[in-house]
PDB file of C-alpha atoms in Angstrom:
ATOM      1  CA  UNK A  29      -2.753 -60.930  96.860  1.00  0.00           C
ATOM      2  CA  UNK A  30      -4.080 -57.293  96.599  1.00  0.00           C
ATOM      3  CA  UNK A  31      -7.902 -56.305  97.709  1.00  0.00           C
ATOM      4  CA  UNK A  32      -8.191 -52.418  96.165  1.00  0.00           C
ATOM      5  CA  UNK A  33      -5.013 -51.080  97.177  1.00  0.00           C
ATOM      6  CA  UNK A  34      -4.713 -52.836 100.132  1.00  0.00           C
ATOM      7  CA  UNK A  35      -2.275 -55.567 100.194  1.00  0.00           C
ATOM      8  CA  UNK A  36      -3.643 -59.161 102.284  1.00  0.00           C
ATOM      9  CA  UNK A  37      -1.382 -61.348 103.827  1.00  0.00           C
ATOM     10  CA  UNK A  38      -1.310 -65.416 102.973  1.00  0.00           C
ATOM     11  CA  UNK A  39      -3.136 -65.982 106.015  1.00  0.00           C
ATOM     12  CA  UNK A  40      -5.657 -63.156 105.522  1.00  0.00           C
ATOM     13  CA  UNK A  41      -5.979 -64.718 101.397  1.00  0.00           C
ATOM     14  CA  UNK A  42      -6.510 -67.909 102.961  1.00  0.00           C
ATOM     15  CA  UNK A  43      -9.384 -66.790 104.965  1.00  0.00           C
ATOM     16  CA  UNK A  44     -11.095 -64.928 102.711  1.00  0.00           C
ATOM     17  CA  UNK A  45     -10.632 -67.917 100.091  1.00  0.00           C
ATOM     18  CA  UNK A  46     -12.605 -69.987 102.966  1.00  0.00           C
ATOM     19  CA  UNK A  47     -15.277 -67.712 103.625  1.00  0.00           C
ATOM     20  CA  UNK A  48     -15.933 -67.750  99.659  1.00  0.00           C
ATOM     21  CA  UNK A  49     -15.965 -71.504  99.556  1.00  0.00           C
ATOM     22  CA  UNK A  50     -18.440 -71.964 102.656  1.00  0.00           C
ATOM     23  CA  UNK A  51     -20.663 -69.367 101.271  1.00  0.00           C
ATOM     24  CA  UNK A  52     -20.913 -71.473  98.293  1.00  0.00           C
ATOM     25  CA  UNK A  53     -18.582 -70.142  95.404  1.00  0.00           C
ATOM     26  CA  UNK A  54     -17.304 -73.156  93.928  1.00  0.00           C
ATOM     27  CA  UNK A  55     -15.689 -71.773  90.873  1.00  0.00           C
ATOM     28  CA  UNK A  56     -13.954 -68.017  90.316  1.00  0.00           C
ATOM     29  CA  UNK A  57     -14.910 -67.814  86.184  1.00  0.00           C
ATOM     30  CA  UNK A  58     -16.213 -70.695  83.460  1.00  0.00           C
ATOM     31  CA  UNK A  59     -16.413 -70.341  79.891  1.00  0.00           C
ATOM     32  CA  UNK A  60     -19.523 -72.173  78.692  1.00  0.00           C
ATOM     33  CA  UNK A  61     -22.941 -70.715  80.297  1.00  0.00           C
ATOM     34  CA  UNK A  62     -24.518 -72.807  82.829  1.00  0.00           C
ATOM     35  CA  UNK A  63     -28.200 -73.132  84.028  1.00  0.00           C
ATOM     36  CA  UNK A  64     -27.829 -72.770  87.855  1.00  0.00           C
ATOM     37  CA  UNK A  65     -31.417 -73.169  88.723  1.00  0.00           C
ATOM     38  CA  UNK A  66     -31.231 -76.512  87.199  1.00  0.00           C
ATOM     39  CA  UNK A  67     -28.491 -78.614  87.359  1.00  0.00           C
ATOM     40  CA  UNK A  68     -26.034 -78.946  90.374  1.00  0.00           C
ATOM     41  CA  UNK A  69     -22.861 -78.284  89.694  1.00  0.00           C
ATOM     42  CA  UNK A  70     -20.014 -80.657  90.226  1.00  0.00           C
ATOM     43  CA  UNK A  71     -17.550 -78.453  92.776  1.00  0.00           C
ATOM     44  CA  UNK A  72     -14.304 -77.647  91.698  1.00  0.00           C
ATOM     45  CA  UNK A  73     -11.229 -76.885  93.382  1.00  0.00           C
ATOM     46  CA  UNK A  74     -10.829 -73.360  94.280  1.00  0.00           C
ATOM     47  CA  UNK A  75      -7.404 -72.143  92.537  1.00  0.00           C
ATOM     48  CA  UNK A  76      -4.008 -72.608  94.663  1.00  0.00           C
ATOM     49  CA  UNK A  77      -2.911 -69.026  96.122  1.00  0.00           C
ATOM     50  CA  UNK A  78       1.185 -68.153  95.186  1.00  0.00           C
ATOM     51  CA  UNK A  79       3.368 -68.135  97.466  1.00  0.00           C
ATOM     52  CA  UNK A  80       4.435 -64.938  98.884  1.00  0.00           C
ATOM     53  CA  UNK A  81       7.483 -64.187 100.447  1.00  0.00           C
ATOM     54  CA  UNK A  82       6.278 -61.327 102.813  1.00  0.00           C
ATOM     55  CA  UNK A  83       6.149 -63.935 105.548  1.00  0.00           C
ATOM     56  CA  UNK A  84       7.735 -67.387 106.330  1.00  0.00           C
ATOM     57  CA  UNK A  85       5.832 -70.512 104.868  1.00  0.00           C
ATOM     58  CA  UNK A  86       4.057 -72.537 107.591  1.00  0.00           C
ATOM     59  CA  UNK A  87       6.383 -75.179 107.762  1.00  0.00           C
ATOM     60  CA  UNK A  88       9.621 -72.805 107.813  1.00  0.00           C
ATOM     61  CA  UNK A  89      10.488 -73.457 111.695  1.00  0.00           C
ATOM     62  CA  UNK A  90      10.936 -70.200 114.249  1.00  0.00           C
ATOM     63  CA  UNK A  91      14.658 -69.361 114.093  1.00  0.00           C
ATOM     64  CA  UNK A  92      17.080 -70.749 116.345  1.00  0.00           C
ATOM     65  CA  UNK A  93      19.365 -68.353 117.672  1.00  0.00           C
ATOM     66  CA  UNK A  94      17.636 -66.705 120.971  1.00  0.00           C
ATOM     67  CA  UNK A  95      17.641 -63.022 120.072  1.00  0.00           C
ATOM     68  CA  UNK A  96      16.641 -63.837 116.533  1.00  0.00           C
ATOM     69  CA  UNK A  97      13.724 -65.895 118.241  1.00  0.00           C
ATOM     70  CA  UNK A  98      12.750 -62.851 120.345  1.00  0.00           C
ATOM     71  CA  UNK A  99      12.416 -60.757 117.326  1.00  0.00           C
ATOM     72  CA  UNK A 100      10.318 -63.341 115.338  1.00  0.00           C
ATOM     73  CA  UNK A 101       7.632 -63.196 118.313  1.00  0.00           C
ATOM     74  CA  UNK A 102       7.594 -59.789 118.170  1.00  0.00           C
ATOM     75  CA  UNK A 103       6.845 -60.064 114.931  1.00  0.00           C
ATOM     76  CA  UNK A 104       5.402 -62.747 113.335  1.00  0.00           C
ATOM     77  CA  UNK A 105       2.069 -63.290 111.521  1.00  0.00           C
ATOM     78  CA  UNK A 106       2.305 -66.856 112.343  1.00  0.00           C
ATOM     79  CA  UNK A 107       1.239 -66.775 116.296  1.00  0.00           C
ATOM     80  CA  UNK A 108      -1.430 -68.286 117.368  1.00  0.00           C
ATOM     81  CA  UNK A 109      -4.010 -64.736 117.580  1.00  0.00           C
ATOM     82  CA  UNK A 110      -1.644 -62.835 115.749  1.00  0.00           C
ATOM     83  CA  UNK A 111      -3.513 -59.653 113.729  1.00  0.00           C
ATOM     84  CA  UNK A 112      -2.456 -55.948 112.266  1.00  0.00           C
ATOM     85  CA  UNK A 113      -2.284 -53.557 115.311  1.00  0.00           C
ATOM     86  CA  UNK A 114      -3.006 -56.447 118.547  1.00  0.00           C
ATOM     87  CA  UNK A 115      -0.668 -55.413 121.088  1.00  0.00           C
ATOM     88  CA  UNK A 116       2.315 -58.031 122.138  1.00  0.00           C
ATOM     89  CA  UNK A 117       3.809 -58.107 125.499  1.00  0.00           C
ATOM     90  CA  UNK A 118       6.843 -60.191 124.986  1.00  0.00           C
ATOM     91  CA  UNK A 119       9.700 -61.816 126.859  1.00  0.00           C
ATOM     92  CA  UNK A 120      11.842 -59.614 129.509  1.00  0.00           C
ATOM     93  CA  UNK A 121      14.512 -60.093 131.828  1.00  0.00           C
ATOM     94  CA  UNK A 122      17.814 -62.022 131.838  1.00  0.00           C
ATOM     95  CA  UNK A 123      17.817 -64.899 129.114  1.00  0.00           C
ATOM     96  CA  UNK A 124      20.872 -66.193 131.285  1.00  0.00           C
ATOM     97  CA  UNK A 125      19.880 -65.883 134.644  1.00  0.00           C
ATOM     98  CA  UNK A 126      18.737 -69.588 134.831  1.00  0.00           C
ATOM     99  CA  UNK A 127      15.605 -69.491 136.198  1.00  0.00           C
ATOM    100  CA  UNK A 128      13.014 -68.557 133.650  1.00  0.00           C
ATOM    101  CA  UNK A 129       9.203 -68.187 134.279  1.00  0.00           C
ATOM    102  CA  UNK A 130       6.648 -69.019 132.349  1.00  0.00           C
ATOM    103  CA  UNK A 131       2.899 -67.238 132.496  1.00  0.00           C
ATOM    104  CA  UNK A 132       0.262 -67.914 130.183  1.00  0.00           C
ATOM    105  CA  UNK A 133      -0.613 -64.862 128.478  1.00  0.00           C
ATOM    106  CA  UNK A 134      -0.682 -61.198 129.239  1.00  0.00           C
ATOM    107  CA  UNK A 135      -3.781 -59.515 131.074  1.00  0.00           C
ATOM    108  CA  UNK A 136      -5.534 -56.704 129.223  1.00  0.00           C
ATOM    109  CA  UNK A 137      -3.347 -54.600 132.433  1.00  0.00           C
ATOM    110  CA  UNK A 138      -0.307 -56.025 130.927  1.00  0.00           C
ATOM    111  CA  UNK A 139      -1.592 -55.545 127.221  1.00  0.00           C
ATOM    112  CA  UNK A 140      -1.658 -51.502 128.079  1.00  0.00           C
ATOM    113  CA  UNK A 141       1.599 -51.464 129.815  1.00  0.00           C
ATOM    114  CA  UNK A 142       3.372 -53.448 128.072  1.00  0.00           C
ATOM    115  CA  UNK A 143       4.989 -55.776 130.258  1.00  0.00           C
ATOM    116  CA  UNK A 144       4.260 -59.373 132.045  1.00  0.00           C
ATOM    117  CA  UNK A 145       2.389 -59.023 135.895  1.00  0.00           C
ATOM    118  CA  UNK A 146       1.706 -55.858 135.988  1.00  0.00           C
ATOM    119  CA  UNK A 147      -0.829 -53.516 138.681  1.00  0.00           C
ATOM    120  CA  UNK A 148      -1.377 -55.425 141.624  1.00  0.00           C
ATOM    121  CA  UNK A 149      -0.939 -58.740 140.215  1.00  0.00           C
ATOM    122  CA  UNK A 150       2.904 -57.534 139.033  1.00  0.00           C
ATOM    123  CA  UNK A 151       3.588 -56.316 143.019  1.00  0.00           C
ATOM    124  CA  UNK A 152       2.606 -59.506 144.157  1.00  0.00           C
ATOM    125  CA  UNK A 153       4.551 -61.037 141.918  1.00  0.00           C
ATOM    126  CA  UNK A 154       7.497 -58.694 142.718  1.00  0.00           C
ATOM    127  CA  UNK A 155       7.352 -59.809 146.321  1.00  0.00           C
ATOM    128  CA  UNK A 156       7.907 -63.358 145.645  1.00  0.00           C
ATOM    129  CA  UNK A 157      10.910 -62.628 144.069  1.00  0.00           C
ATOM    130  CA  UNK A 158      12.489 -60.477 147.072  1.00  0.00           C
ATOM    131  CA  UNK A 159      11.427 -63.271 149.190  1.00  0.00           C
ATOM    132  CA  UNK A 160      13.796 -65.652 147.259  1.00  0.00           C
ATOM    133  CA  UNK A 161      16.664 -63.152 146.187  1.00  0.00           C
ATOM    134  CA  UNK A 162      15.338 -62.134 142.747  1.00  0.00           C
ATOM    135  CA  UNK A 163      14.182 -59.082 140.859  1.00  0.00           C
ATOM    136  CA  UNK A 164      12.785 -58.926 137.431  1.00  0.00           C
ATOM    137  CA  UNK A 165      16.114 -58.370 136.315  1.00  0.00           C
ATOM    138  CA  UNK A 166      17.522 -61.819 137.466  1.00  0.00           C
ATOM    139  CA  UNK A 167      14.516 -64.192 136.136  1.00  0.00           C
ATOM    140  CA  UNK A 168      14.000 -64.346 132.239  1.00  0.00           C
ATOM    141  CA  UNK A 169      10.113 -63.882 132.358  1.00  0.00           C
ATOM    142  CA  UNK A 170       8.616 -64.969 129.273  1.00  0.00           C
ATOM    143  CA  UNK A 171       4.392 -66.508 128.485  1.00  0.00           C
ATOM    144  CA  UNK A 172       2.849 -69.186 126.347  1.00  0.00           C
ATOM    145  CA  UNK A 173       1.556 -66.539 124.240  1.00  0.00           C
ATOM    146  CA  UNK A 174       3.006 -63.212 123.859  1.00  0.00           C
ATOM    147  CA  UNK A 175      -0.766 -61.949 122.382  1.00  0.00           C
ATOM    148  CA  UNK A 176      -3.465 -61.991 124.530  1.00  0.00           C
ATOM    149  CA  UNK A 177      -6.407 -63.622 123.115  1.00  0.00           C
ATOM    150  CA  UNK A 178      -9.967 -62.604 122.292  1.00  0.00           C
ATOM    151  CA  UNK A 179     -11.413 -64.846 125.299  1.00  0.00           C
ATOM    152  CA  UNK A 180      -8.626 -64.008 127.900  1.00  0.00           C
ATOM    153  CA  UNK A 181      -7.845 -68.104 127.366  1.00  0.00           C
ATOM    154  CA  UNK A 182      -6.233 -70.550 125.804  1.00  0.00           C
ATOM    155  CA  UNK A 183      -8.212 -72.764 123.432  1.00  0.00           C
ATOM    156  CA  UNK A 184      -6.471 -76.591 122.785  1.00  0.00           C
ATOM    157  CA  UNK A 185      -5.505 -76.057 119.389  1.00  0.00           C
ATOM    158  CA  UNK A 186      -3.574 -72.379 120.443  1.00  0.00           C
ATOM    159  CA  UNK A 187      -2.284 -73.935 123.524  1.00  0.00           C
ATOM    160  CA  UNK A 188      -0.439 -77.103 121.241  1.00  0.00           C
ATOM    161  CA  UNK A 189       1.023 -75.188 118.953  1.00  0.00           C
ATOM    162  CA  UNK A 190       2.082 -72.266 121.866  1.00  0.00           C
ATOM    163  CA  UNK A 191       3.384 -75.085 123.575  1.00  0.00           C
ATOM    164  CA  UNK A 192       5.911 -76.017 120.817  1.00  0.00           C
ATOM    165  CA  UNK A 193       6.610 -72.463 120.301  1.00  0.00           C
ATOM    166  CA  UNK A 194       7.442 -72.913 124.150  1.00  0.00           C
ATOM    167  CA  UNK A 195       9.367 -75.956 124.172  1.00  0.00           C
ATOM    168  CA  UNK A 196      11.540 -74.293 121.792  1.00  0.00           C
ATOM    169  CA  UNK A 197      11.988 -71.005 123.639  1.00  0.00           C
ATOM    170  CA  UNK A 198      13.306 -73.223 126.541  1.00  0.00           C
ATOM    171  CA  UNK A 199      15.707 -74.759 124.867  1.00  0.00           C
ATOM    172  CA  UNK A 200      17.283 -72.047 122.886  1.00  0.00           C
ATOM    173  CA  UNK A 201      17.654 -70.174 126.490  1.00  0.00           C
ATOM    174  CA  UNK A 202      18.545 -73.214 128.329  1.00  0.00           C
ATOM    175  CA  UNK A 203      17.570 -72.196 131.784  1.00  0.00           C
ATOM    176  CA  UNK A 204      18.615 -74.110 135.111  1.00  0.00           C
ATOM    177  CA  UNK A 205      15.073 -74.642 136.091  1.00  0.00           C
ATOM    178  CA  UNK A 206      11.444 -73.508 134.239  1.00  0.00           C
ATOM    179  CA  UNK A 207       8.800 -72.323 136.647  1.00  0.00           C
ATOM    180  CA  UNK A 208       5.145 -72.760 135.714  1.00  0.00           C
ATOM    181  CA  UNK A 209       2.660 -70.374 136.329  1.00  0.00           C
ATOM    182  CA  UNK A 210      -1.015 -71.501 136.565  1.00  0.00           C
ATOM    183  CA  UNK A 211      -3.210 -74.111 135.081  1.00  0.00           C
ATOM    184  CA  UNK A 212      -2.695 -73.064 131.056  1.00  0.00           C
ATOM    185  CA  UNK A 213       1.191 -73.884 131.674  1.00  0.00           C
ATOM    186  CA  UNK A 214       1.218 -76.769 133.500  1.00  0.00           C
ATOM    187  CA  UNK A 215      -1.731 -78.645 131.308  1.00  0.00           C
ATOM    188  CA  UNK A 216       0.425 -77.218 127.977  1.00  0.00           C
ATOM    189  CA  UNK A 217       3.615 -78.369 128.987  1.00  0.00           C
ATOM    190  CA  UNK A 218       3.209 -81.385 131.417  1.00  0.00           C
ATOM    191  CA  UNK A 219       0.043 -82.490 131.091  1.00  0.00           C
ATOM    192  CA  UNK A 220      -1.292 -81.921 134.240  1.00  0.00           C
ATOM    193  CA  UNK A 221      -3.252 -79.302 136.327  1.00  0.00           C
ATOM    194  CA  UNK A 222      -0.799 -77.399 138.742  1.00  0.00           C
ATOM    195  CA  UNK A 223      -2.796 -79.079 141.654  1.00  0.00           C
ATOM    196  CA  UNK A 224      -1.426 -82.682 140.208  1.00  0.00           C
ATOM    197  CA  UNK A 225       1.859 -81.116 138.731  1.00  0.00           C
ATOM    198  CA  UNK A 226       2.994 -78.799 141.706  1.00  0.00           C
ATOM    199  CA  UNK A 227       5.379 -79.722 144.406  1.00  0.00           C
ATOM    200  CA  UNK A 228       7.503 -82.219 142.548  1.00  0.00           C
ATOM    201  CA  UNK A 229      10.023 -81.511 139.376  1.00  0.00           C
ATOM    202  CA  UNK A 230       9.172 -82.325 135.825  1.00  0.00           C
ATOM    203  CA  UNK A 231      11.517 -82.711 132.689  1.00  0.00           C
ATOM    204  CA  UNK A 232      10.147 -80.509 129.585  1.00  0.00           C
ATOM    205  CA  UNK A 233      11.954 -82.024 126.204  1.00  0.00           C
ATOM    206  CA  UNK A 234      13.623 -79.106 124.460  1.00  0.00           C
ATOM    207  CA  UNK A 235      15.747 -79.622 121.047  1.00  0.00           C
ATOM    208  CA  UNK A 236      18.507 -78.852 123.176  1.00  0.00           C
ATOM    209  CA  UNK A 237      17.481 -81.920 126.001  1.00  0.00           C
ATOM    210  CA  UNK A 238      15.367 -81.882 128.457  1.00  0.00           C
ATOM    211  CA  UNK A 239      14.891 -78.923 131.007  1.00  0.00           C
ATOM    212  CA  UNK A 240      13.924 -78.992 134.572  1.00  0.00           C
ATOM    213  CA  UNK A 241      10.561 -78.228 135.384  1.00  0.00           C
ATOM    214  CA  UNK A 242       7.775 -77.025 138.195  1.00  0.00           C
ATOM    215  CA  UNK A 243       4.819 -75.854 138.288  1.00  0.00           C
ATOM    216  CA  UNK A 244       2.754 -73.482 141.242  1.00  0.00           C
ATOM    217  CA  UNK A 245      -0.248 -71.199 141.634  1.00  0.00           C
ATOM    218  CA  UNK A 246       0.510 -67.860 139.247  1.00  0.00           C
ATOM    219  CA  UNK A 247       0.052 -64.502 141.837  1.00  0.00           C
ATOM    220  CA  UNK A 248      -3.414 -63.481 139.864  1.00  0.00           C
ATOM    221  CA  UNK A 249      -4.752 -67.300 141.611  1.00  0.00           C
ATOM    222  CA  UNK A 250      -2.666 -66.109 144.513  1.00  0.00           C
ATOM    223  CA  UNK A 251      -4.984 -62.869 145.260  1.00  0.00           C
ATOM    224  CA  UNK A 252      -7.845 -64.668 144.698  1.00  0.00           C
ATOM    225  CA  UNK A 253      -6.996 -67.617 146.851  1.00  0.00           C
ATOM    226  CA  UNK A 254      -4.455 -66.094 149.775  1.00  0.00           C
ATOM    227  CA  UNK A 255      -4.836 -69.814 151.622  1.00  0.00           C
ATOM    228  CA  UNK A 256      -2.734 -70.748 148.696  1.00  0.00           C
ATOM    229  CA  UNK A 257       0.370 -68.407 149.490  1.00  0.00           C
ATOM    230  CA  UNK A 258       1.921 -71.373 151.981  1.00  0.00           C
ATOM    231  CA  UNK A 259       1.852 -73.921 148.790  1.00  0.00           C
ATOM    232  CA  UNK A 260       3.468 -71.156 146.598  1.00  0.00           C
ATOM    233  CA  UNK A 261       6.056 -70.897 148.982  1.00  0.00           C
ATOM    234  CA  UNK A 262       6.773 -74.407 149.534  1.00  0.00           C
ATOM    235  CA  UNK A 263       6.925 -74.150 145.828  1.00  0.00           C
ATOM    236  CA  UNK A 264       9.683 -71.407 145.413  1.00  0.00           C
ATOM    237  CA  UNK A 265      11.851 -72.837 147.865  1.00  0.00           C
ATOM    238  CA  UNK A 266      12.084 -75.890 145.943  1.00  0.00           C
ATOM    239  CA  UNK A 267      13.147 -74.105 143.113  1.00  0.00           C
ATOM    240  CA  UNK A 268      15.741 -72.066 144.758  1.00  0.00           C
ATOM    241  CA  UNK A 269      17.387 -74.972 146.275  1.00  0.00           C
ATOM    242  CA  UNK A 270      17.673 -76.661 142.480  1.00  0.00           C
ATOM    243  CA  UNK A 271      18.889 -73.206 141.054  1.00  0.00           C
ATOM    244  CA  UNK A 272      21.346 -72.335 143.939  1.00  0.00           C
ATOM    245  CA  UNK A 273      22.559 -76.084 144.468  1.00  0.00           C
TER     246      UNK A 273
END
């Protein structure tokens, strides 16, 4: 669908179809004349859009080879908050190291440089992997939603469907162990709070079956909270023992 020269996506059609309708266009053109200030018009259906192929319908599911995967959510129209020029920080780090860590969505820090814990959030977060053996290039560090949203959150419908988008990511890399990071993660994919869900394992069902799972505090609760540091711990020794077992 073209607007001037500009050419809209399906989704960006869609939307402006919606905004007609609610404003109260009911038809796009009638032949016979009609007296509006009289009668009420019986609503009709606004016309179906056609199907482009710019863009994968929405029930045409992600691909599932990994590195194909990493490209779609680089690229994709279909994520949740996905728009023309919003900045993605997307997954980094060793798909086959087996421990892969999940965050919830990048910072407006991370947003401008481009990768996952960054500034002071990224050193802390850089220091609890040298205290169990790790560096960013031995963890595959990945987030529920590559795009950050308007609201710095995750509403319920965004968090279901990045949750799937998740559940798939996991299995297509198949790690030895999924850590959780924060509240968002663990509510998304185990149903819980991290204060319920941490210091015991979880199974996440994957395509591929199910994946070990924990959940902890995420280092931007950590700075807020340094009390908290002793649970993390307690936390990422569990996880080492599963992973190095």
């Amino acid at each position: 669908m073209e607007r001037g020269s500009e050419t809209l996506s399906r989704a960006e059609a869609e939307s402006l179809v919606s905004w007609w309708a609610e404003a109260g266009v009911d038809v796009v053109v009638v032949d016979a004349p009609r007296d509006w200030l009289n009668e009420r018009p019986t609503p009709q259906a606004m016309p179906a859009l056609p199907v482009t192929t710019d863009a994968p319908s929405d029930d045409q599911p992600p691909p599932a080879q990994l590195e194909l995967f990493r490209a779609w959510l680089a690229s994709s129209e279909k994520l949740p908050f996905a728009a023309p020029n919003t900045p993605r920080v997307c997954p980094a780090g060793d798909p086959t190291a087996g421990v892969m860590i999940v965050a919830d969505m990048p910072s407006g820090e991370d947003c401008s440089a481009g990768t996952l814990m960054s500034g002071e959030v990224g050193t802390l977060f850089d220091n609890m992997l040298k205290a169990i053996g790790r560096d960013r290039d031995s963890i595959y560090l990945t987030a529920l939603s590559c795009i950050r949203s308007p609201s710095g959150q995750l509403n319920s419908e965004a968090a279901h469907r990045c949750a799937a988008l998740a559940r798939h990511h996991i299995g297509l890399a198949q790690p030895k162990a999924v850590l959780l990071f924060g509240d968002a993660c663990a509510k998304a994919l185990l149903g819980l709070p991290v204060g319920e869900a941490r210091g015991r394992w979880h199974e996440i069902a994957t395509h591929a079956g199910p994946v070990k799972a924990m959940a902890t505090i995420g280092p931007k609760q950590l700075l807020d909270g340094p009390r908290l540091k002793a649970l993390a711990w307690a936390d990422l020794q569990m996880l080492m023992e599963e992973v190095n077992g």
